[in-house]
Amino acid sequence: MMNSNALTPGVSEKASLAYFERMLTIRKFEERVYQLRMTGKIIGSVHLCNGQEAVSVGACAARRSDDPVFATYRGHGWAIACGADLAGLFGELMGRAGGVNGGRGGSAYFSVPKVGFYGENSIVGAGVPIANGAALAAHFQRTGRVAISVFGDGAMNQGAVHEAFNFASAMRLPIVFICENNGFAELTPIAATVAQPELYRRAEGYGMPGKRIDGNDPFEVEAAVRTALERARNGEGPTLIEAMTQRIVGHYIGDPEAYRDDAERARLKEVEPIAVMRRRLQEAGCEAQIQAVEERVEATIQAALRKAQDMPPADISKVREHVYA
Amino acid sequence: MPEELSYIDAVNLALAHALEEDERVLIFGEDVAVPGGVFGATRGLKERFGARVFDTPISESAILGAALGAAIMGMRPVAEIMWVDFTLVALDQLVNQAANIRYVSEGRLYAPMTVRTQQGVLAGSCAQHSQSLEAFFAHVPGLIVGLPATVADAYHMLRQAIAADDPTLIIENRGLYRSIKGELDLASPHLGIGEARVVCVGSDVTLVTWGAMVHQADLAAQKLRGDVSVEVIDLRWISPWDHKTVLDSTQKTGRLLVAHEANLQGGFGAEVVSAVSAEMWSSLKAPPKRIGLPNLRIPAAPHLQAAVMPNAESIAQVARDLMGR
């Protein structure tokens, strides 16, 4: 049964499938990372972004390819949305020489500057002041770039983030602040740590626009980020976007998620963006296209992983290099 | 004829020349632009160089983060942190962020940023405005740390810091700003990063020091003339530091004394003594000695400060002790 109304109004089937594919690529990458972590092929702390894919995919659809992105330890999806090589990412997480940082960053602290991904950050909120610096550089270099700073709801309570919001707004820096509000500051509900849970309203206090959006709709994210980017590029300063989303996995692999029950976990799986988009595409009669996308994504992930598995381990003889110039 | 300048004039001149020669140089911090700096180090720069010199909010994390982000993106920021004590508010940006960038990215990213600050006890300075914290930073691989003691070094070390491709901390001493004057011959050869200077040649005791204490050490050597022959070494940079000059001198004298204003426990003097002891234990004629502040907080009343601060007299006494006199 064809029912085009099932798709987001004004969005073509082709665009929906394209965004579905981008989100699914991130999801399948993360699912494979989970397996690799559980079988000991990846060692160390891993924070997956399952459920939050619409934010990175939507924002990066609006991004100019040279707009620098500064993300968090939950950053695999952002790197992929920026265009990072999947084999290089797998290799990084597995400590391979061909990893994007030769295994020095690991899951939680890698960067891929050649695609404008200026890195994850393992200190909550710390990337926000750094992104301001990139905006400062864009201003003086007249490149027209706009920095994109991504952080979670928990980071909204870090002093450095407050400082950075004020600094950026006072100086009208070309930057867009995106808060991925997944409802949990690590293991604690954000509502338990703030008196005003509408985090976007803080923007007013800094003299910048603030907006809460549906972070499960990549098209809504794209539109909001596009508006904010344009505003910043026109010299009108920063915007705070609060994208409401959810992670459908633990804070880290191994998190027992004692803070939510099975019913809540099941509910999240109904509202998460890939499930929603898949349902809409199914209702629009795109079953065959969905299957084609799934096969293509699976093949892409498998090929990338094979390539990473063929990479030699990072070279111990180079472990002392690059401390200084 | 070379000009005669005060230490703070030399700092100001170095910044002016850097701004003049390199469009990428930015100068910012609290009160640095329109007010010209609380000590006047940046006086007149805003008027001459406009937007590249600007005042910031009182937000040390935002300041250092902005410097780091701008540096990553190709600028040459020089951020001022008014007192070294204030770096503690934003240590994350120096230690977890700036110092990691080059290493973790395998050299794909680097941070040519300079942080100017100042430290030390001055009569009446309170406990939160008088610490000597250089050892904190020397403990951090990836940072370059220098403490200029002379007018020429106030100029040249700052220029070298700005030209360096790694995050560099220049710790000035406000007690020297207007108390010392000297010639600045820009054409004469000068030492590089990590090179120490032999202040005066001697044969009995090697006296290693840095920062404002260089002048007390020099006075001590003068007092001891005819009694103990002291070779004073101004280390200038404590990371990286000049092992060779210190080892060569100690090889000659057989006795080592390290003087610093910082308190003794965990002070950088321990590092110097340790390195020398490990390298030339059997050549030492006496156990190495250190002099610094005892392990206490710093009182404000000038006579209480004077009772615990090392000075030329107390340094000379320890040198005599080393000689068994």
XYZ file of C-alpha atoms in Angstrom:
650
model
C 0.000 0.000 0.000
C 1.446 3.338 -1.044
C 0.972 6.107 1.451
C 3.341 9.018 0.840
C 1.711 10.951 3.665
C 3.572 8.680 6.046
C 6.792 10.498 5.226
C 7.694 13.827 6.807
C 5.711 16.477 4.930
C 7.780 18.142 2.226
C 10.399 15.399 2.280
C 10.794 13.092 -0.662
C 11.040 9.353 -0.430
C 14.551 9.632 -1.862
C 15.676 12.019 0.872
C 14.124 9.868 3.565
C 15.948 6.823 2.266
C 19.218 8.743 2.131
C 18.892 9.864 5.746
C 17.773 6.386 6.737
C 20.946 5.011 5.190
C 23.178 7.517 6.979
C 21.582 6.815 10.331
C 21.680 3.083 9.755
C 25.374 3.228 8.888
C 26.070 4.761 12.283
C 23.811 2.242 14.035
C 25.393 -0.743 12.342
C 28.858 0.615 13.072
C 27.947 0.942 16.748
C 26.379 -2.506 16.866
C 29.554 -3.972 15.428
C 31.642 -2.020 17.924
C 29.513 -3.519 20.690
C 30.268 -7.035 19.437
C 33.956 -6.274 19.123
C 34.018 -4.887 22.637
C 32.198 -7.906 24.066
C 34.578 -10.322 22.327
C 37.668 -8.467 23.486
C 38.664 -7.190 20.044
C 38.164 -3.664 21.375
C 39.500 -2.980 24.838
C 38.589 -0.057 27.043
C 35.630 2.140 27.744
C 33.158 2.600 24.876
C 30.174 4.969 24.741
C 27.717 4.188 21.964
C 25.300 6.656 20.392
C 22.529 4.198 19.428
C 19.288 6.145 19.333
C 20.885 9.569 18.855
C 21.786 9.209 15.163
C 19.241 11.733 13.870
C 21.077 14.602 15.539
C 24.463 14.050 13.923
C 22.981 13.082 10.555
C 20.605 16.064 10.497
C 23.222 18.566 11.658
C 25.869 17.357 9.249
C 23.383 17.583 6.368
C 23.197 21.303 7.099
C 26.924 21.705 7.693
C 29.324 23.178 5.154
C 32.040 20.566 4.630
C 34.680 22.805 6.223
C 32.643 23.752 9.293
C 34.644 22.291 12.189
C 32.817 19.912 14.536
C 33.785 19.416 18.201
C 32.000 16.516 19.850
C 32.133 14.293 22.909
C 33.163 10.777 23.867
C 29.817 9.683 22.439
C 31.196 10.843 19.117
C 31.460 7.903 16.715
C 28.256 8.978 14.981
C 29.444 12.538 14.568
C 32.706 11.403 13.008
C 30.816 9.167 10.600
C 28.333 11.933 9.787
C 31.305 14.214 9.014
C 32.532 11.645 6.531
C 35.254 9.807 8.444
C 36.551 6.588 6.941
C 34.871 3.652 8.683
C 37.893 1.376 8.455
C 40.011 4.103 10.055
C 37.497 4.328 12.889
C 37.331 0.586 13.469
C 41.123 0.527 13.344
C 41.325 3.322 15.896
C 39.101 1.493 18.345
C 41.104 -1.695 17.831
C 44.490 -0.037 18.376
C 45.659 -0.443 14.793
C 48.368 1.528 13.002
C 45.837 2.534 10.359
C 43.397 3.895 12.930
C 42.518 7.536 12.436
C 44.916 8.445 15.264
C 47.049 5.317 15.181
C 45.276 3.972 18.238
C 46.213 6.897 20.457
C 42.728 8.293 20.834
C 40.734 5.113 21.217
C 36.967 5.097 21.319
C 36.532 8.175 23.463
C 39.111 10.693 22.278
C 39.909 10.548 18.563
C 39.815 13.222 15.884
C 39.677 13.197 12.090
C 40.637 16.741 11.109
C 40.728 16.026 7.387
C 36.936 15.689 7.417
C 36.473 18.598 9.826
C 35.954 16.385 12.854
C 38.103 18.096 15.461
C 37.540 15.460 17.948
C 35.774 13.759 20.689
C 36.503 14.849 24.217
C 36.557 12.689 27.306
C 36.073 15.556 29.709
C 32.403 16.528 29.904
C 31.871 19.985 28.423
C 35.540 20.671 27.713
C 35.140 20.802 23.959
C 32.805 23.768 24.117
C 35.409 26.461 24.941
C 37.731 24.902 22.347
C 35.054 25.138 19.672
C 34.832 28.843 20.503
C 38.500 29.101 19.577
C 37.793 27.566 16.188
C 35.024 30.134 15.740
C 37.474 32.857 16.719
C 39.921 31.612 14.089
C 37.153 31.518 11.466
C 36.329 35.126 12.285
C 39.895 36.386 11.918
C 40.726 34.181 8.942
C 37.509 35.250 7.186
C 36.897 31.687 6.062
C 33.157 31.894 6.601
C 33.334 28.739 8.669
C 31.004 28.181 11.566
C 32.059 25.950 14.443
C 29.642 23.266 15.596
C 29.912 22.372 19.248
C 28.120 19.248 20.430
C 27.631 18.144 24.021
C 25.128 16.348 26.187
C 22.590 17.533 28.701
C 25.012 16.702 31.514
C 27.549 19.162 30.112
C 25.027 21.952 30.573
C 26.003 21.927 34.243
C 29.728 22.337 33.685
C 31.273 25.704 34.500
C 33.366 25.684 31.336
C 30.181 25.467 29.262
C 28.643 28.467 30.986
C 31.847 30.391 30.388
C 31.901 29.378 26.759
C 28.264 30.344 26.104
C 28.804 33.795 27.517
C 32.154 34.244 25.769
C 30.691 33.261 22.391
C 27.590 35.358 22.738
C 29.422 38.416 24.058
C 31.807 38.210 21.104
C 29.133 37.142 18.597
C 31.279 34.222 17.511
C 30.270 32.111 14.511
C 29.298 28.958 16.379
C 26.290 26.706 16.846
C 25.816 24.939 20.173
C 23.970 21.644 19.953
C 22.896 19.983 23.177
C 21.981 16.353 22.607
C 19.539 15.920 25.457
C 19.196 12.186 25.945
C 17.658 12.642 29.374
C 20.578 11.302 31.344
C 23.698 12.960 32.660
C 25.681 9.711 32.517
C 23.599 7.586 34.955
C 21.520 10.320 36.588
C 18.346 11.778 35.070
C 19.002 15.362 34.023
C 15.764 16.379 35.735
C 17.266 15.317 39.058
C 20.140 17.766 38.738
C 18.466 20.928 37.456
C 15.558 22.986 38.724
C 14.641 24.070 35.192
C 14.779 21.084 32.829
C 14.043 23.133 29.709
C 17.727 23.603 29.077
C 17.325 25.670 25.902
C 15.828 28.471 28.004
C 19.258 29.182 29.411
C 20.166 30.701 26.042
C 18.125 33.772 26.817
C 20.312 34.519 29.792
C 23.323 34.599 27.507
C 21.617 36.790 24.934
C 21.360 34.196 22.191
C 18.453 32.344 20.621
C 17.607 28.985 22.151
C 15.383 26.342 20.645
C 14.179 22.903 21.648
C 13.636 20.533 18.738
C 12.737 16.929 18.065
C 16.145 15.317 17.918
C 14.636 12.144 16.530
C 13.704 13.813 13.264
C 16.801 14.395 11.129
C 14.889 16.814 8.913
C 13.876 18.975 11.830
C 17.447 18.908 13.115
C 18.761 19.851 9.694
C 16.379 22.795 9.387
C 17.190 24.142 12.847
C 20.928 23.767 12.373
C 20.754 25.341 8.924
C 19.042 28.404 10.357
C 21.583 28.639 13.168
C 24.510 28.212 10.781
C 23.202 30.942 8.501
C 22.722 33.272 11.405
C 26.274 32.616 12.588
C 27.721 32.960 9.094
C 26.001 36.320 8.795
C 27.859 37.540 11.867
C 24.822 37.422 14.133
C 26.384 35.104 16.693
C 25.638 31.783 18.296
C 22.451 29.751 18.810
C 21.734 27.035 21.343
C 19.781 24.075 19.984
C 18.462 21.513 22.432
C 17.802 18.333 20.468
C 15.569 15.985 22.460
C 16.722 12.444 21.925
C 17.535 9.242 23.790
C 20.238 6.661 23.868
C 18.748 3.210 23.685
C 21.864 1.626 25.151
C 23.819 2.201 28.351
C 26.026 5.187 29.078
C 28.959 2.865 28.427
C 29.171 -0.740 27.347
C 28.575 -2.651 30.553
C 26.258 -0.059 32.104
C 23.520 -2.172 33.786
C 21.055 0.709 33.206
C 19.611 0.363 36.679
C 18.018 3.768 36.169
C 15.325 2.459 33.783
C 13.153 -0.627 33.498
C 12.360 -2.945 30.592
C 9.107 -1.137 29.789
C 10.974 2.149 29.415
C 13.652 0.513 27.300
C 10.958 -0.959 25.067
C 9.269 2.441 24.756
C 12.537 4.077 23.688
C 12.932 1.519 20.914
C 9.583 2.650 19.515
C 10.476 6.335 19.378
C 14.134 6.172 18.371
C 14.792 7.700 14.961
C 15.715 4.655 12.923
C 12.618 2.731 14.055
C 10.461 5.756 13.297
C 11.979 6.316 9.865
C 11.754 2.635 9.018
C 8.052 2.622 9.954
C 7.365 5.662 7.850
C 9.187 4.210 4.870
C 7.302 0.952 5.300
C 4.011 2.808 5.418
C 5.044 4.586 2.233
C 5.585 1.202 0.613
C 9.379 1.312 0.479
C 10.040 -2.201 1.752
C 12.277 -3.146 -1.169
C 14.302 0.061 -0.873
C 14.729 -0.474 2.867
C 16.078 -3.914 2.208
C 18.477 -2.582 -0.398
C 19.732 0.031 2.057
C 20.195 -2.558 4.776
C 22.180 -4.807 2.488
C 24.349 -1.942 1.284
C 25.049 -0.747 4.830
C 25.869 -4.255 6.006
C 28.299 -4.704 3.111
C 29.928 -1.329 3.816
C 30.409 -2.106 7.497
C 31.766 -5.571 6.792
C 34.220 -4.303 4.195
C 35.426 -1.563 6.570
C 35.873 -4.022 9.405
C 37.794 -6.458 7.204
C 40.080 -3.625 6.155
C 40.643 -2.663 9.787
C 41.323 -6.256 10.798
C 44.034 -6.393 8.142
C 45.789 -3.361 9.618
C 48.867 -4.114 11.721
C 48.766 -3.113 15.372
C 49.984 0.393 16.164
C 53.784 0.389 16.141
C 55.293 0.292 19.634
C 58.531 1.765 18.332
C 56.662 5.021 17.673
C 54.947 5.339 21.046
C 57.244 8.156 22.166
C 56.745 10.275 19.069
C 54.673 13.452 18.807
C 54.926 14.694 22.365
C 56.472 17.863 20.976
C 57.056 19.232 17.468
C 73.031 51.521 20.634
C 70.778 48.906 22.163
C 67.853 50.303 24.099
C 67.596 50.185 27.875
C 64.209 48.768 28.824
C 62.381 47.527 31.867
C 61.269 43.882 31.974
C 57.648 44.813 31.355
C 58.619 47.047 28.422
C 60.385 44.045 26.924
C 57.225 41.941 27.280
C 55.228 44.713 25.641
C 57.734 45.049 22.818
C 57.763 41.300 22.169
C 53.981 41.296 21.868
C 54.026 44.353 19.601
C 56.627 42.795 17.319
C 54.750 39.505 17.181
C 51.510 41.301 16.271
C 53.342 43.366 13.687
C 55.104 40.472 12.002
C 52.389 37.848 12.077
C 48.734 38.376 11.231
C 47.897 35.124 13.032
C 48.831 36.522 16.430
C 45.936 37.342 18.766
C 46.259 38.750 22.267
C 43.464 38.336 24.748
C 42.670 37.957 28.406
C 41.143 39.806 31.302
C 41.730 43.572 31.078
C 44.473 43.242 28.481
C 43.061 45.412 25.694
C 41.435 48.709 26.620
C 42.897 48.795 30.151
C 46.276 47.573 28.811
C 46.720 44.879 31.448
C 46.645 45.167 35.229
C 50.423 45.510 35.194
C 50.552 47.399 31.884
C 52.180 44.601 29.898
C 49.805 45.061 26.977
C 49.495 48.842 27.150
C 49.020 50.528 23.784
C 48.560 47.295 21.815
C 44.800 47.661 21.366
C 45.286 51.152 19.954
C 47.925 49.948 17.510
C 46.539 46.585 16.466
C 42.784 46.862 16.912
C 40.577 43.788 16.905
C 43.412 41.288 17.344
C 43.848 42.528 20.902
C 40.694 42.073 22.963
C 39.286 41.900 26.461
C 37.541 38.765 27.657
C 35.110 37.903 30.435
C 36.635 36.698 33.714
C 36.452 33.124 32.451
C 39.768 31.313 32.489
C 38.395 28.115 30.944
C 36.826 30.083 28.126
C 40.057 32.021 27.608
C 42.334 28.988 27.478
C 39.846 26.937 25.476
C 39.536 29.742 22.944
C 43.304 29.949 22.694
C 43.531 26.226 22.119
C 40.786 26.106 19.496
C 42.199 29.103 17.656
C 45.682 27.554 17.731
C 44.441 24.244 16.347
C 42.854 26.179 13.488
C 46.060 27.989 12.574
C 46.194 31.144 14.674
C 48.965 32.090 17.130
C 47.038 33.147 20.217
C 48.732 34.667 23.243
C 46.361 34.416 26.197
C 47.072 36.180 29.440
C 46.118 34.586 32.747
C 46.506 37.410 35.209
C 47.976 35.351 38.060
C 49.371 31.824 37.852
C 47.048 30.979 40.754
C 44.142 31.510 38.329
C 45.369 28.824 35.946
C 44.097 26.356 38.551
C 40.544 27.410 37.725
C 41.060 26.183 34.183
C 43.768 23.558 34.429
C 41.670 21.180 32.330
C 42.250 23.253 29.219
C 46.029 23.161 29.663
C 46.574 19.658 30.960
C 43.751 17.498 29.583
C 43.294 19.474 26.404
C 46.227 21.494 25.052
C 48.954 19.105 26.183
C 47.219 16.123 24.577
C 46.389 17.451 21.147
C 49.603 16.682 19.287
C 50.291 13.322 20.883
C 46.821 11.851 20.687
C 46.252 12.982 17.107
C 49.641 11.547 16.092
C 50.727 15.025 15.058
C 47.731 15.670 12.818
C 46.708 18.517 15.117
C 48.893 20.756 17.217
C 48.420 23.816 19.346
C 50.833 26.722 18.873
C 49.385 28.729 21.742
C 51.158 30.839 24.325
C 49.937 31.519 27.829
C 51.502 34.459 29.606
C 51.113 34.612 33.331
C 53.088 35.785 36.350
C 53.731 34.531 39.841
C 55.594 35.014 43.069
C 55.456 36.514 46.525
C 55.410 40.280 46.733
C 55.067 42.154 49.979
C 51.470 41.844 51.152
C 50.289 39.467 48.411
C 47.664 37.057 49.726
C 47.933 33.273 49.676
C 45.911 33.017 46.447
C 48.084 35.547 44.624
C 51.574 34.463 45.559
C 52.175 30.807 44.761
C 54.964 29.584 42.498
C 53.374 26.748 40.556
C 55.897 26.004 37.817
C 56.422 22.403 38.951
C 52.747 21.622 38.225
C 53.290 22.402 34.580
C 56.716 20.831 34.260
C 55.002 17.576 35.223
C 52.882 17.703 32.065
C 54.463 16.251 28.912
C 53.414 18.289 25.898
C 53.742 21.685 27.560
C 56.766 23.956 27.263
C 57.445 26.004 30.384
C 59.740 29.002 30.664
C 60.437 31.553 33.399
C 62.259 34.613 32.078
C 64.481 36.333 34.623
C 66.047 39.106 32.575
C 64.936 41.872 30.262
C 66.424 40.141 27.246
C 64.703 36.872 28.150
C 61.398 38.621 28.789
C 61.566 39.571 25.132
C 63.234 36.613 23.457
C 61.597 33.807 25.408
C 58.173 35.261 24.692
C 58.945 35.569 20.993
C 60.171 31.964 20.962
C 57.043 30.832 22.786
C 54.821 32.499 20.204
C 56.846 30.968 17.375
C 56.822 27.506 18.982
C 54.445 24.909 17.574
C 53.492 23.582 21.011
C 51.535 25.037 23.912
C 53.954 27.196 25.859
C 53.571 28.729 29.262
C 55.628 31.811 30.016
C 55.636 32.518 33.741
C 56.815 36.048 34.375
C 57.426 37.575 37.774
C 55.648 40.809 38.567
C 58.375 41.707 41.060
C 60.718 42.055 38.098
C 58.366 44.071 35.875
C 59.683 47.478 36.861
C 62.535 46.633 39.207
C 65.042 45.571 36.599
C 66.214 47.335 33.494
C 68.550 46.088 30.859
C 69.721 46.401 27.314
C 67.834 44.658 24.608
C 69.945 44.090 21.553
C 67.630 42.400 19.109
C 70.478 41.616 16.731
C 72.654 39.763 19.245
C 72.482 35.964 19.350
C 70.255 34.508 22.035
C 69.641 31.132 23.574
C 66.869 28.812 22.401
C 64.037 26.975 24.123
C 65.397 24.547 26.694
C 68.788 26.247 26.979
C 70.173 27.515 30.258
C 72.449 30.519 30.788
C 75.533 30.609 32.950
C 75.100 33.842 34.890
C 78.519 33.793 36.517
C 81.326 31.294 36.394
C 82.543 29.581 39.554
C 84.387 26.477 40.671
C 83.088 25.385 44.110
C 79.293 25.235 43.899
C 76.816 24.992 41.023
C 73.767 27.071 41.948
C 70.792 26.322 39.684
C 67.797 28.605 39.767
C 65.181 30.363 37.611
C 62.729 33.246 37.594
C 63.066 36.035 40.133
C 65.328 33.890 42.313
C 68.092 34.299 39.696
C 68.722 37.776 41.049
C 68.925 36.574 44.648
C 71.273 33.783 43.566
C 73.459 36.258 41.724
C 73.605 38.454 44.816
C 74.470 35.433 46.927
C 77.339 34.576 44.575
C 78.613 38.148 44.883
C 78.411 38.029 48.671
C 80.406 34.805 48.713
C 83.119 36.067 46.377
C 86.544 35.325 47.830
C 85.037 32.719 50.119
C 83.023 30.319 47.966
C 83.259 30.393 44.178
C 79.685 29.952 42.921
C 78.613 29.194 39.370
C 75.060 30.486 38.931
C 72.928 28.888 36.244
C 69.666 30.484 35.165
C 67.770 27.439 33.920
C 65.287 29.706 32.014
C 63.160 26.763 30.824
C 62.116 23.974 33.141
C 60.416 21.924 30.418
C 62.343 20.974 28.449
C 65.342 21.752 30.659
C 69.040 21.938 30.002
C 70.515 18.826 31.602
C 73.846 19.293 29.884
C 74.684 22.730 31.216
C 73.754 21.659 34.741
C 75.646 18.354 34.528
C 78.743 19.930 32.996
C 78.854 22.565 35.702
C 78.268 20.097 38.524
C 80.929 17.816 37.068
C 83.321 20.737 37.446
C 82.260 21.904 40.927
C 81.145 18.617 42.493
C 78.484 20.465 44.499
C 74.887 21.287 43.575
C 72.488 23.737 45.123
C 69.056 24.478 43.655
C 67.156 27.572 44.754
C 63.539 28.310 43.927
C 60.724 30.369 45.339
C 58.241 27.480 45.175
C 57.899 25.306 48.255
C 60.264 22.369 48.511
C 58.012 19.305 48.488
C 57.528 18.266 44.862
C 59.306 21.417 43.724
C 61.247 21.365 40.477
C 64.487 21.457 42.451
C 63.848 17.837 43.375
C 63.864 16.964 39.680
C 67.194 18.705 39.106
C 68.785 17.098 42.169
C 67.449 13.701 41.171
C 68.769 13.943 37.614
C 72.218 15.093 38.737
C 72.442 12.500 41.500
C 71.511 9.672 39.170
C 73.964 10.836 36.548
C 77.051 11.678 38.612
C 76.611 10.347 42.126
C 80.250 9.371 42.455
C 81.499 12.769 41.269
C 79.616 14.663 43.961
C 81.707 16.005 46.820
C 78.665 16.648 49.015
C 74.971 15.710 49.006
C 73.033 18.148 46.795
C 70.948 20.733 48.589
C 67.774 22.641 47.852
C 66.391 25.876 49.182
C 62.841 27.075 48.700
C 59.783 28.012 50.679
C 59.006 25.535 53.442
C 55.857 23.463 52.978
C 53.287 25.951 54.110
C 50.703 28.347 52.769
C 51.874 31.883 52.150
C 51.020 34.577 54.685
C 50.143 38.112 53.603
C 51.965 40.197 56.205
C 55.301 41.266 54.695
C 57.387 40.438 57.773
C 55.867 36.932 57.893
C 56.601 36.450 54.206
C 60.184 37.639 54.711
C 60.654 35.084 57.470
C 60.103 32.171 55.078
C 61.179 33.420 51.637
C 64.597 32.357 50.357
C 66.869 35.342 49.709
C 70.489 36.084 48.893
C 71.494 35.708 52.536
C 69.828 32.326 53.081
C 71.043 31.026 49.727
C 74.605 32.066 50.603
C 74.306 30.252 53.915
C 73.306 26.994 52.233
C 76.207 27.376 49.803
C 78.562 27.724 52.774
C 76.938 24.639 54.359
C 77.657 22.715 51.171
C 81.316 23.642 51.552
C 81.237 22.533 55.174
C 81.871 26.101 56.371
